[in-house]
Amino acid sequence: QLQLVESGGGLVLPGGSLTLSCAASGFSLDYYAVGWFRRAPGKEREGVACISGSDGSTYYADSVKGRFTISRDNDKNTVYLRMNSLKPEDTAVYYCAAADYSGSYYYYEGVYDYWGRGTQVTVYD
């Protein structure tokens, strides 16, 4: 059974940091594009950070550039999202997704086939 499981969410003060993990089971993330998306209350789901399955290139939404870092550990079959300098507007449910896709549009939500159930991140003062 193909599965993605997110972990690492929680409550944090503004300016704090969290690292989210996305562990895959039932398949290998090697050569898969992997993305982190989020949905804030009352808003559409948006792409936050994605990593290519072919060359390791990355994409970041403008709102998180310089603060978030996506990385992968193929040995652990896990992708991470390190989030620094968190702001209240980062509050959302964060989802990871994977795609058997090696093209250039790995930042596009439509290419993703497999989704986790999400982990809540709340940044509050």
Coordinates of N, CA and C in Angstrom, one line a residue:
Q1 N 0.8 -1.2 0.0 CA 0.0 0.0 0.0 C 0.9 1.2 0.0
L2 N 0.6 2.1 -1.0 CA 1.4 3.3 -1.1 C 0.9 4.4 -0.1
Q3 N 1.8 4.9 0.7 CA 1.4 5.8 1.8 C 2.4 6.9 2.1
L4 N 1.9 8.1 2.4 CA 2.8 9.2 2.8 C 2.3 9.6 4.2
V5 N 3.1 9.7 5.1 CA 2.7 10.1 6.5 C 3.6 11.3 6.9
E6 N 2.9 12.4 7.2 CA 3.6 13.6 7.7 C 3.6 13.6 9.2
S7 N 4.7 14.2 9.7 CA 4.8 14.4 11.2 C 5.6 15.7 11.4
G8 N 5.6 16.1 12.7 CA 6.5 17.2 13.1 C 5.7 18.5 13.3
G9 N 4.4 18.5 13.0 CA 3.7 19.7 13.2 C 3.5 20.0 14.7
G10 N 3.0 21.2 15.0 CA 2.7 21.6 16.4 C 2.5 23.0 16.5
L11 N 2.6 23.5 17.8 CA 2.4 24.9 18.1 C 3.8 25.5 18.3
V12 N 3.9 26.7 17.8 CA 5.2 27.4 17.9 C 5.0 28.9 18.0
L13 N 5.8 29.6 18.7 CA 5.7 31.0 18.7 C 6.3 31.7 17.5
P14 N 5.8 32.9 17.1 CA 6.4 33.6 16.0 C 7.9 33.6 16.1
G15 N 8.6 33.4 15.0 CA 10.1 33.4 15.0 C 10.7 32.0 15.3
G16 N 9.8 31.1 15.7 CA 10.3 29.8 16.0 C 10.5 28.9 14.7
S17 N 10.9 27.7 15.0 CA 11.2 26.7 13.9 C 10.5 25.4 14.1
L18 N 10.3 24.7 13.0 CA 9.8 23.4 13.1 C 10.4 22.6 11.9
T19 N 10.5 21.3 12.0 CA 10.9 20.5 10.8 C 9.8 19.5 10.6
L20 N 9.2 19.5 9.5 CA 8.2 18.5 9.1 C 8.9 17.4 8.3
S21 N 8.3 16.2 8.6 CA 8.9 15.0 7.9 C 7.7 14.4 7.1
C22 N 8.1 13.8 5.9 CA 7.2 13.1 5.1 C 7.8 11.7 4.8
A23 N 7.3 10.7 5.4 CA 7.8 9.4 5.3 C 7.0 8.6 4.3
A24 N 7.6 7.9 3.4 CA 6.9 7.1 2.4 C 7.0 5.6 2.7
S25 N 5.9 4.9 2.5 CA 6.0 3.5 2.6 C 5.2 2.8 1.4
G26 N 5.7 1.7 1.1 CA 5.1 1.0 -0.1 C 5.7 1.3 -1.4
F27 N 6.5 2.3 -1.4 CA 7.2 2.7 -2.7 C 8.4 3.6 -2.3
S28 N 9.3 3.7 -3.2 CA 10.5 4.5 -3.0 C 10.4 5.9 -3.6
L29 N 10.8 6.9 -2.8 CA 10.7 8.3 -3.2 C 11.8 8.7 -4.2
D30 N 12.8 7.8 -4.3 CA 13.9 8.1 -5.3 C 13.3 8.4 -6.6
Y31 N 13.7 9.5 -7.2 CA 13.3 9.9 -8.5 C 11.8 10.4 -8.6
Y32 N 11.1 10.5 -7.4 CA 9.8 11.1 -7.4 C 9.9 12.5 -7.1
A33 N 9.1 13.4 -7.7 CA 9.0 14.7 -7.3 C 8.2 14.7 -6.0
V34 N 8.6 15.5 -5.0 CA 7.9 15.6 -3.7 C 7.6 17.1 -3.4
G35 N 6.4 17.3 -3.0 CA 6.0 18.7 -2.7 C 5.4 18.8 -1.3
W36 N 5.5 20.0 -0.7 CA 4.8 20.4 0.5 C 3.8 21.4 0.1
F37 N 2.6 21.2 0.5 CA 1.5 22.1 0.2 C 0.8 22.5 1.6
R38 N 0.1 23.6 1.6 CA -0.6 23.9 2.8 C -1.9 24.5 2.5
R39 N -2.9 24.3 3.5 CA -4.2 24.9 3.4 C -4.4 25.7 4.7
A40 N -4.6 27.0 4.6 CA -4.9 27.8 5.8 C -6.4 27.9 5.9
P41 N -6.9 28.1 7.1 CA -8.4 28.3 7.2 C -9.0 29.3 6.2
G42 N -10.0 28.9 5.5 CA -10.7 29.8 4.6 C -9.9 30.1 3.3
K43 N -8.8 29.4 3.1 CA -8.0 29.6 1.9 C -7.8 28.4 1.0
E44 N -7.4 28.6 -0.2 CA -7.1 27.5 -1.1 C -5.8 26.9 -0.7
R45 N -5.7 25.6 -1.1 CA -4.4 24.9 -0.9 C -3.4 25.6 -1.8
E46 N -2.2 25.7 -1.2 CA -1.1 26.4 -2.0 C 0.2 25.6 -1.9
G47 N 1.0 25.6 -3.0 CA 2.3 25.0 -2.9 C 3.3 25.8 -2.1
V48 N 4.0 25.2 -1.3 CA 5.0 25.8 -0.4 C 6.4 25.6 -0.9
A49 N 6.8 24.3 -1.1 CA 8.1 23.9 -1.5 C 8.0 22.6 -2.2
C50 N 8.8 22.5 -3.3 CA 8.8 21.2 -4.0 C 10.2 20.9 -4.4
I51 N 10.5 19.6 -4.6 CA 11.8 19.2 -5.0 C 11.6 18.2 -6.2
S52 N 12.4 18.5 -7.2 CA 12.3 17.7 -8.4 C 12.8 16.2 -8.2
G53 N 12.2 15.3 -9.0 CA 12.6 14.0 -8.9 C 13.7 13.6 -9.8
S54 N 14.1 14.6 -10.7 CA 15.1 14.3 -11.7 C 16.5 14.8 -11.3
D55 N 16.5 16.1 -11.0 CA 17.8 16.8 -10.7 C 18.0 17.4 -9.4
G56 N 16.9 17.3 -8.5 CA 17.0 17.8 -7.2 C 16.8 19.3 -7.1
S57 N 16.4 19.9 -8.2 CA 16.1 21.3 -8.1 C 14.9 21.6 -7.3
T58 N 14.8 22.8 -6.8 CA 13.7 23.1 -5.8 C 13.0 24.3 -6.2
Y59 N 11.8 24.4 -5.7 CA 10.9 25.5 -5.9 C 10.3 25.9 -4.5
Y60 N 10.3 27.2 -4.3 CA 9.7 27.8 -3.1 C 8.7 28.9 -3.4
A61 N 7.6 28.9 -2.7 CA 6.7 30.0 -2.9 C 7.4 31.3 -2.4
D62 N 7.0 32.4 -2.9 CA 7.6 33.7 -2.5 C 7.5 33.9 -1.1
S63 N 6.4 33.5 -0.5 CA 6.1 33.8 0.9 C 7.0 33.1 1.9
V64 N 7.7 32.0 1.4 CA 8.5 31.2 2.3 C 10.0 31.2 1.9
K65 N 10.3 31.9 0.8 CA 11.7 31.9 0.3 C 12.7 32.5 1.4
G66 N 13.8 31.8 1.6 CA 14.7 32.3 2.6 C 14.4 31.8 4.0
R67 N 13.2 31.2 4.2 CA 12.8 30.8 5.6 C 12.6 29.2 5.6
F68 N 12.1 28.7 4.5 CA 11.9 27.2 4.5 C 12.9 26.5 3.6
T69 N 13.2 25.3 3.9 CA 14.1 24.5 3.1 C 13.6 23.1 3.0
I70 N 13.4 22.6 1.7 CA 13.0 21.2 1.5 C 14.3 20.4 1.2
S71 N 14.3 19.2 1.7 CA 15.4 18.3 1.5 C 14.9 16.9 1.5
R72 N 15.7 16.0 0.9 CA 15.3 14.6 0.9 C 16.4 13.7 1.4
D73 N 16.0 12.6 2.1 CA 17.0 11.6 2.5 C 16.5 10.3 1.9
N74 N 17.1 9.9 0.8 CA 16.6 8.7 0.1 C 16.9 7.4 0.9
D75 N 17.9 7.4 1.7 CA 18.1 6.2 2.6 C 17.0 6.0 3.5
K76 N 16.4 7.1 4.0 CA 15.3 7.0 5.0 C 13.9 7.1 4.3
N77 N 14.0 7.3 2.9 CA 12.7 7.4 2.2 C 11.9 8.5 2.7
T78 N 12.5 9.6 3.0 CA 11.8 10.7 3.7 C 12.2 12.0 3.1
V79 N 11.2 12.9 3.1 CA 11.5 14.3 2.7 C 11.1 15.2 3.8
Y80 N 11.9 16.3 4.0 CA 11.8 17.2 5.1 C 11.4 18.6 4.7
L81 N 10.8 19.3 5.5 CA 10.6 20.7 5.3 C 11.0 21.4 6.6
R82 N 12.2 22.1 6.5 CA 12.6 22.9 7.7 C 12.0 24.3 7.5
M83 N 11.4 24.7 8.6 CA 10.7 26.0 8.6 C 11.3 26.9 9.7
N84 N 11.9 27.9 9.3 CA 12.5 28.9 10.3 C 11.7 30.2 10.2
S85 N 11.9 31.0 11.2 CA 11.3 32.4 11.3 C 9.8 32.3 11.0
L86 N 9.1 31.4 11.7 CA 7.7 31.2 11.4 C 6.9 32.4 11.8
K87 N 5.8 32.6 11.0 CA 4.9 33.7 11.2 C 3.5 33.2 11.4
P88 N 2.7 34.0 12.0 CA 1.3 33.6 12.2 C 0.6 33.2 10.9
E89 N 1.0 33.8 9.8 CA 0.4 33.5 8.5 C 0.8 32.2 7.9
D90 N 1.8 31.5 8.6 CA 2.2 30.2 8.2 C 1.3 29.1 8.8
T91 N 0.4 29.5 9.6 CA -0.5 28.6 10.2 C -1.4 27.9 9.2
A92 N -1.4 26.6 9.2 CA -2.1 25.8 8.1 C -1.9 24.3 8.4
V93 N -2.7 23.6 7.7 CA -2.4 22.1 7.6 C -1.5 21.9 6.5
Y94 N -0.4 21.2 6.8 CA 0.7 21.0 5.8 C 0.6 19.6 5.3
Y95 N 0.6 19.4 4.0 CA 0.5 18.1 3.3 C 1.7 17.9 2.5
C96 N 2.2 16.6 2.5 CA 3.2 16.3 1.5 C 2.5 15.5 0.4
A97 N 3.1 15.5 -0.8 CA 2.6 14.8 -1.9 C 3.8 14.3 -2.8
A98 N 3.6 13.3 -3.5 CA 4.6 12.7 -4.3 C 4.1 12.4 -5.7
A99 N 5.0 12.5 -6.7 CA 4.6 12.3 -8.1 C 5.7 11.5 -8.8
D100 N 5.3 10.5 -9.6 CA 6.2 9.8 -10.4 C 6.4 10.6 -11.7
Y101 N 7.1 11.7 -11.6 CA 7.2 12.8 -12.6 C 8.6 13.4 -12.6
S102 N 9.2 13.4 -13.7 CA 10.5 13.9 -13.8 C 10.6 15.2 -14.7
G103 N 9.5 15.8 -15.0 CA 9.5 17.0 -15.8 C 9.7 18.3 -15.0
S104 N 9.6 19.4 -15.7 CA 9.9 20.7 -15.1 C 8.8 21.3 -14.3
Y105 N 7.6 20.8 -14.4 CA 6.5 21.4 -13.7 C 6.2 20.7 -12.4
Y106 N 7.2 20.4 -11.7 CA 7.1 19.7 -10.4 C 6.5 20.5 -9.3
Y107 N 6.4 21.8 -9.6 CA 5.8 22.8 -8.6 C 4.3 22.9 -8.8
Y108 N 3.8 22.2 -9.8 CA 2.4 22.3 -10.2 C 1.6 21.2 -9.4
E109 N 0.6 21.6 -8.7 CA -0.1 20.6 -7.8 C -0.7 19.5 -8.6
G110 N -1.1 19.8 -9.9 CA -1.8 18.8 -10.7 C -1.0 17.5 -11.0
V111 N 0.4 17.6 -10.9 CA 1.2 16.4 -11.2 C 1.2 15.4 -10.1
Y112 N 0.8 15.8 -8.9 CA 0.9 14.9 -7.8 C -0.2 13.9 -7.6
D113 N 0.3 12.6 -7.4 CA -0.6 11.5 -7.4 C -0.9 11.1 -6.0
Y114 N 0.0 11.2 -5.1 CA -0.1 10.6 -3.8 C 0.0 11.7 -2.7
W115 N -0.9 11.6 -1.8 CA -1.0 12.7 -0.8 C -1.1 12.1 0.6
G116 N -0.4 12.8 1.6 CA -0.6 12.4 3.0 C -1.8 13.1 3.5
R117 N -2.1 12.8 4.8 CA -3.3 13.3 5.5 C -3.1 14.7 6.1
G118 N -1.8 15.1 6.2 CA -1.6 16.4 6.7 C -1.2 16.5 8.2
T119 N -0.5 17.5 8.5 CA -0.1 17.8 9.9 C -0.3 19.3 10.2
Q120 N -0.8 19.6 11.3 CA -1.2 21.0 11.6 C 0.0 21.7 12.2
V121 N 0.2 22.9 11.6 CA 1.2 23.9 12.1 C 0.5 25.1 12.6
T122 N 0.7 25.5 13.8 CA 0.0 26.7 14.4 C 1.1 27.6 14.9
V123 N 1.1 28.8 14.4 CA 2.1 29.8 14.9 C 1.2 30.9 15.6
Y124 N 1.4 31.0 16.9 CA 0.6 32.0 17.6 C 1.4 32.8 18.6
D125 N 0.9 33.9 18.9 CA 1.5 34.8 19.8 C 0.9 34.8 21.2

